[in-house]
Amino acid sequence: MALSGALFRGAVGRGVGAVFLLGNRSMSSWWSNVEPAAKDPILGVTEAFLADQSPDKVNVGVGAYRDDNGKPVVLECVREAERRIAGNQNMEYLPMGGSLKFIEETLKLAYGGNSEFIKDRRIAAVQALSGTGACRLFADFQRRFQPDSQIYIPVPTWSNHHNIWRDAQVPQRTFHYYHPESKGLDFASLIDDVKNAPNGSFFLLHACAHNPTGVDPSEEQWKEISYQFKVKNHFAFFDMAYQGFASGDPEKDAKAIRIFLDDGHLIGCAQSYAKNMGLYGQRIGCLSILCEDELQAVAVKSQLQQIARPMYSNPPVHGALVVSTILGDPELKNLWLQEVKVMADRIIGMRTALRESLEKLGSTLPWEHITNQIGMFCFSGMTPQQVDRLTSEFHIYMTRNGRISMAGVTTGNVGYLANAIHEVTKSG
Ligand code: PGU
């Protein structure tokens, strides 16, 4: 926009919010065209919870682990790693791709401790801003180097997946995943969608503990999915935000990825330590892409760094130090594995408690899915209207798709929660 010097100075002089005439055009403040953004369907729930003054309030919205007193947890292995780090590390920039030690340990969790791909240096990997950052970096990379591609996303999925690929300008398609009546996997439709997608399509898969449904394919089903991907030459991008939360054992939870690797797929993978190390706010994760050979991996990594450089230059150092200190020390790693199991087991216990409480209250609805589903979430089947009643009448906060974060359920609130759910569901 061309403004004369005098007019421009005049506009600045009147300050923000000034309205002045430019020819026959009227201009108000710089951002008068900005409407408030829609509330985030997950993080908006936390905002509403925090604003509620009721002593009864319960937050089963965000997927963040709480102890049985409803308090956030810092793992003992993390506390110990921090004690070891304290005072003896500098705070220099990490390389653009992040800490090499961190990446080395992180790849072992996804690809296996003895992975030939790690030994052969075939994996292009960069430290990322947790799982979200890893997904976004991949989406940008996909857009840049496969500009005509689309991404197939399961229905339903974590709501932010849609935002991530939208902002990266990758067109989205969906594939069947959940079967609302059975509250399980719609395997037949999933396979049909895989078969019907154009050859060489990109698919987003949840590696384990699917969010929000808590429904994962069985090992046999994963094998079939992998086989069909091979036939169709599809690309599998695994989002693994909950490694350890499905079975209590991170190694077991990498099963789907290992099946794809055994079948010779060149996969992509987003890893996050938000949940399984409780490092939510540290924003620590990893993006990896398995390549044909070391040369290709070097090129791909350099391009991932090139995408990161103008966005945030290089990733933060503290979380990487914590993770590599834990995973690099056999004793601390063992402690971590025990603590992951404790978290997973507490959630399983709360599933049983919630189901039993509902049944004791005389609910005639089927609630087996609460204990059949796995990971952090229960996809309850409640309608948005029923969820709204939970919030307005009982101060219970959760996402409107009926997802209950079981990580927020405790011995203290499970009875209250069950009673409220019974109240809003008994009339159908
Ligand atoms: N991928 C999936 C499937 C997730 O559920 C989440 C977090 C992430 C990635 C990203 O987690 P990072 O913290 O970036 O590693 N989902 C949680 C947390 C709240 C949110 O929406 O970010 C949730 O409640 O669904």
PDB file of N, CA, C and O in Angstrom, residues 187-221:
ATOM      1  N   PHE A 187     -12.531 -52.633  10.850  1.00  0.00           N
ATOM      2  CA  PHE A 187     -11.390 -53.142  10.093  1.00  0.00           C
ATOM      3  C   PHE A 187     -11.705 -53.312   8.606  1.00  0.00           C
ATOM      4  O   PHE A 187     -10.894 -52.950   7.742  1.00  0.00           O
ATOM      5  N   ALA A 188     -12.889 -53.844   8.312  1.00  0.00           N
ATOM      6  CA  ALA A 188     -13.236 -54.104   6.904  1.00  0.00           C
ATOM      7  C   ALA A 188     -13.233 -52.801   6.110  1.00  0.00           C
ATOM      8  O   ALA A 188     -12.662 -52.728   5.003  1.00  0.00           O
ATOM      9  N   SER A 189     -13.839 -51.746   6.666  1.00  0.00           N
ATOM     10  CA  SER A 189     -13.888 -50.470   5.941  1.00  0.00           C
ATOM     11  C   SER A 189     -12.501 -49.836   5.855  1.00  0.00           C
ATOM     12  O   SER A 189     -12.163 -49.198   4.855  1.00  0.00           O
ATOM     13  N   LEU A 190     -11.720 -50.031   6.918  1.00  0.00           N
ATOM     14  CA  LEU A 190     -10.347 -49.495   6.900  1.00  0.00           C
ATOM     15  C   LEU A 190      -9.566 -50.108   5.722  1.00  0.00           C
ATOM     16  O   LEU A 190      -8.945 -49.392   4.929  1.00  0.00           O
ATOM     17  N   ILE A 191      -9.646 -51.435   5.617  1.00  0.00           N
ATOM     18  CA  ILE A 191      -8.912 -52.117   4.548  1.00  0.00           C
ATOM     19  C   ILE A 191      -9.444 -51.684   3.174  1.00  0.00           C
ATOM     20  O   ILE A 191      -8.668 -51.449   2.236  1.00  0.00           O
ATOM     21  N   ASP A 192     -10.756 -51.529   3.061  1.00  0.00           N
ATOM     22  CA  ASP A 192     -11.329 -51.053   1.786  1.00  0.00           C
ATOM     23  C   ASP A 192     -10.747 -49.701   1.412  1.00  0.00           C
ATOM     24  O   ASP A 192     -10.394 -49.457   0.260  1.00  0.00           O
ATOM     25  N   ASP A 193     -10.662 -48.816   2.404  1.00  0.00           N
ATOM     26  CA  ASP A 193     -10.150 -47.470   2.125  1.00  0.00           C
ATOM     27  C   ASP A 193      -8.678 -47.517   1.714  1.00  0.00           C
ATOM     28  O   ASP A 193      -8.247 -46.758   0.848  1.00  0.00           O
ATOM     29  N   VAL A 194      -7.939 -48.415   2.345  1.00  0.00           N
ATOM     30  CA  VAL A 194      -6.523 -48.570   1.989  1.00  0.00           C
ATOM     31  C   VAL A 194      -6.416 -49.049   0.535  1.00  0.00           C
ATOM     32  O   VAL A 194      -5.611 -48.546  -0.256  1.00  0.00           O
ATOM     33  N   LYS A 195      -7.277 -49.993   0.192  1.00  0.00           N
ATOM     34  CA  LYS A 195      -7.249 -50.544  -1.176  1.00  0.00           C
ATOM     35  C   LYS A 195      -7.701 -49.525  -2.209  1.00  0.00           C
ATOM     36  O   LYS A 195      -7.207 -49.513  -3.339  1.00  0.00           O
ATOM     37  N   ASN A 196      -8.663 -48.694  -1.817  1.00  0.00           N
ATOM     38  CA  ASN A 196      -9.237 -47.762  -2.795  1.00  0.00           C
ATOM     39  C   ASN A 196      -8.460 -46.455  -2.949  1.00  0.00           C
ATOM     40  O   ASN A 196      -8.691 -45.704  -3.890  1.00  0.00           O
ATOM     41  N   ALA A 197      -7.540 -46.184  -2.033  1.00  0.00           N
ATOM     42  CA  ALA A 197      -6.738 -44.950  -2.151  1.00  0.00           C
ATOM     43  C   ALA A 197      -5.792 -45.113  -3.341  1.00  0.00           C
ATOM     44  O   ALA A 197      -5.357 -46.227  -3.653  1.00  0.00           O
ATOM     45  N   PRO A 198      -5.480 -44.013  -4.045  1.00  0.00           N
ATOM     46  CA  PRO A 198      -4.541 -44.116  -5.166  1.00  0.00           C
ATOM     47  C   PRO A 198      -3.209 -44.710  -4.694  1.00  0.00           C
ATOM     48  O   PRO A 198      -2.786 -44.439  -3.563  1.00  0.00           O
ATOM     49  N   ASN A 199      -2.570 -45.496  -5.535  1.00  0.00           N
ATOM     50  CA  ASN A 199      -1.266 -46.067  -5.182  1.00  0.00           C
ATOM     51  C   ASN A 199      -0.329 -44.967  -4.696  1.00  0.00           C
ATOM     52  O   ASN A 199      -0.334 -43.862  -5.216  1.00  0.00           O
ATOM     53  N   GLY A 200       0.487 -45.300  -3.717  1.00  0.00           N
ATOM     54  CA  GLY A 200       1.478 -44.333  -3.245  1.00  0.00           C
ATOM     55  C   GLY A 200       0.887 -43.202  -2.425  1.00  0.00           C
ATOM     56  O   GLY A 200       1.402 -42.091  -2.439  1.00  0.00           O
ATOM     57  N   SER A 201      -0.199 -43.475  -1.689  1.00  0.00           N
ATOM     58  CA  SER A 201      -0.793 -42.431  -0.841  1.00  0.00           C
ATOM     59  C   SER A 201      -0.098 -42.382   0.520  1.00  0.00           C
ATOM     60  O   SER A 201       0.465 -43.382   0.980  1.00  0.00           O
ATOM     61  N   PHE A 202      -0.186 -41.232   1.154  1.00  0.00           N
ATOM     62  CA  PHE A 202       0.342 -41.060   2.511  1.00  0.00           C
ATOM     63  C   PHE A 202      -0.778 -41.315   3.516  1.00  0.00           C
ATOM     64  O   PHE A 202      -1.861 -40.750   3.383  1.00  0.00           O
ATOM     65  N   PHE A 203      -0.496 -42.145   4.527  1.00  0.00           N
ATOM     66  CA  PHE A 203      -1.474 -42.435   5.579  1.00  0.00           C
ATOM     67  C   PHE A 203      -0.888 -42.073   6.938  1.00  0.00           C
ATOM     68  O   PHE A 203       0.258 -42.407   7.241  1.00  0.00           O
ATOM     69  N   LEU A 204      -1.712 -41.422   7.748  1.00  0.00           N
ATOM     70  CA  LEU A 204      -1.344 -41.164   9.142  1.00  0.00           C
ATOM     71  C   LEU A 204      -1.901 -42.290  10.007  1.00  0.00           C
ATOM     72  O   LEU A 204      -3.114 -42.532  10.013  1.00  0.00           O
ATOM     73  N   LEU A 205      -1.018 -42.974  10.716  1.00  0.00           N
ATOM     74  CA  LEU A 205      -1.437 -44.074  11.596  1.00  0.00           C
ATOM     75  C   LEU A 205      -1.015 -43.761  13.026  1.00  0.00           C
ATOM     76  O   LEU A 205       0.079 -43.233  13.246  1.00  0.00           O
ATOM     77  N   HIS A 206      -1.877 -44.071  13.985  1.00  0.00           N
ATOM     78  CA  HIS A 206      -1.485 -43.954  15.398  1.00  0.00           C
ATOM     79  C   HIS A 206      -0.752 -45.247  15.751  1.00  0.00           C
ATOM     80  O   HIS A 206      -1.337 -46.330  15.635  1.00  0.00           O
ATOM     81  N   ALA A 207       0.483 -45.144  16.184  1.00  0.00           N
ATOM     82  CA  ALA A 207       1.277 -46.359  16.412  1.00  0.00           C
ATOM     83  C   ALA A 207       0.683 -47.234  17.512  1.00  0.00           C
ATOM     84  O   ALA A 207       0.739 -48.460  17.440  1.00  0.00           O
ATOM     85  N   CYS A 208       0.126 -46.611  18.544  1.00  0.00           N
ATOM     86  CA  CYS A 208      -0.516 -47.366  19.627  1.00  0.00           C
ATOM     87  C   CYS A 208      -1.387 -46.419  20.423  1.00  0.00           C
ATOM     88  O   CYS A 208      -1.209 -45.208  20.367  1.00  0.00           O
ATOM     89  N   ALA A 209      -2.323 -46.992  21.176  1.00  0.00           N
ATOM     90  CA  ALA A 209      -3.201 -46.208  22.055  1.00  0.00           C
ATOM     91  C   ALA A 209      -3.867 -45.064  21.283  1.00  0.00           C
ATOM     92  O   ALA A 209      -3.720 -43.888  21.613  1.00  0.00           O
ATOM     93  N   HIS A 210      -4.627 -45.452  20.277  1.00  0.00           N
ATOM     94  CA  HIS A 210      -5.256 -44.471  19.377  1.00  0.00           C
ATOM     95  C   HIS A 210      -6.039 -43.403  20.150  1.00  0.00           C
ATOM     96  O   HIS A 210      -6.824 -43.721  21.053  1.00  0.00           O
ATOM     97  N   ASN A 211      -5.812 -42.174  19.764  1.00  0.00           N
ATOM     98  CA  ASN A 211      -6.509 -41.027  20.356  1.00  0.00           C
ATOM     99  C   ASN A 211      -7.509 -40.506  19.333  1.00  0.00           C
ATOM    100  O   ASN A 211      -7.092 -40.139  18.232  1.00  0.00           O
ATOM    101  N   PRO A 212      -8.796 -40.397  19.617  1.00  0.00           N
ATOM    102  CA  PRO A 212      -9.432 -40.515  20.931  1.00  0.00           C
ATOM    103  C   PRO A 212     -10.068 -41.868  21.243  1.00  0.00           C
ATOM    104  O   PRO A 212     -10.645 -42.008  22.321  1.00  0.00           O
ATOM    105  N   THR A 213     -10.000 -42.859  20.375  1.00  0.00           N
ATOM    106  CA  THR A 213     -10.902 -44.006  20.553  1.00  0.00           C
ATOM    107  C   THR A 213     -10.418 -45.059  21.548  1.00  0.00           C
ATOM    108  O   THR A 213     -11.222 -45.863  22.021  1.00  0.00           O
ATOM    109  N   GLY A 214      -9.104 -45.123  21.808  1.00  0.00           N
ATOM    110  CA  GLY A 214      -8.601 -46.200  22.660  1.00  0.00           C
ATOM    111  C   GLY A 214      -8.710 -47.554  21.985  1.00  0.00           C
ATOM    112  O   GLY A 214      -8.678 -48.598  22.651  1.00  0.00           O
ATOM    113  N   VAL A 215      -8.846 -47.554  20.667  1.00  0.00           N
ATOM    114  CA  VAL A 215      -8.992 -48.801  19.911  1.00  0.00           C
ATOM    115  C   VAL A 215      -7.803 -48.955  18.969  1.00  0.00           C
ATOM    116  O   VAL A 215      -7.558 -48.088  18.128  1.00  0.00           O
ATOM    117  N   ASP A 216      -7.052 -50.047  19.124  1.00  0.00           N
ATOM    118  CA  ASP A 216      -5.915 -50.332  18.241  1.00  0.00           C
ATOM    119  C   ASP A 216      -6.197 -51.597  17.435  1.00  0.00           C
ATOM    120  O   ASP A 216      -6.870 -52.500  17.932  1.00  0.00           O
ATOM    121  N   PRO A 217      -5.644 -51.707  16.226  1.00  0.00           N
ATOM    122  CA  PRO A 217      -5.717 -52.982  15.521  1.00  0.00           C
ATOM    123  C   PRO A 217      -4.958 -54.048  16.306  1.00  0.00           C
ATOM    124  O   PRO A 217      -4.009 -53.728  17.027  1.00  0.00           O
ATOM    125  N   SER A 218      -5.367 -55.312  16.165  1.00  0.00           N
ATOM    126  CA  SER A 218      -4.615 -56.412  16.770  1.00  0.00           C
ATOM    127  C   SER A 218      -3.335 -56.627  15.947  1.00  0.00           C
ATOM    128  O   SER A 218      -3.188 -56.063  14.854  1.00  0.00           O
ATOM    129  N   GLU A 219      -2.455 -57.473  16.473  1.00  0.00           N
ATOM    130  CA  GLU A 219      -1.220 -57.747  15.750  1.00  0.00           C
ATOM    131  C   GLU A 219      -1.512 -58.311  14.354  1.00  0.00           C
ATOM    132  O   GLU A 219      -0.900 -57.902  13.362  1.00  0.00           O
ATOM    133  N   GLU A 220      -2.473 -59.235  14.290  1.00  0.00           N
ATOM    134  CA  GLU A 220      -2.845 -59.820  12.994  1.00  0.00           C
ATOM    135  C   GLU A 220      -3.375 -58.758  12.037  1.00  0.00           C
ATOM    136  O   GLU A 220      -3.081 -58.768  10.842  1.00  0.00           O
ATOM    137  N   GLN A 221      -4.180 -57.853  12.594  1.00  0.00           N
ATOM    138  CA  GLN A 221      -4.743 -56.790  11.746  1.00  0.00           C
ATOM    139  C   GLN A 221      -3.649 -55.843  11.259  1.00  0.00           C
ATOM    140  O   GLN A 221      -3.651 -55.417  10.101  1.00  0.00           O
TER     141      GLN A 221
END
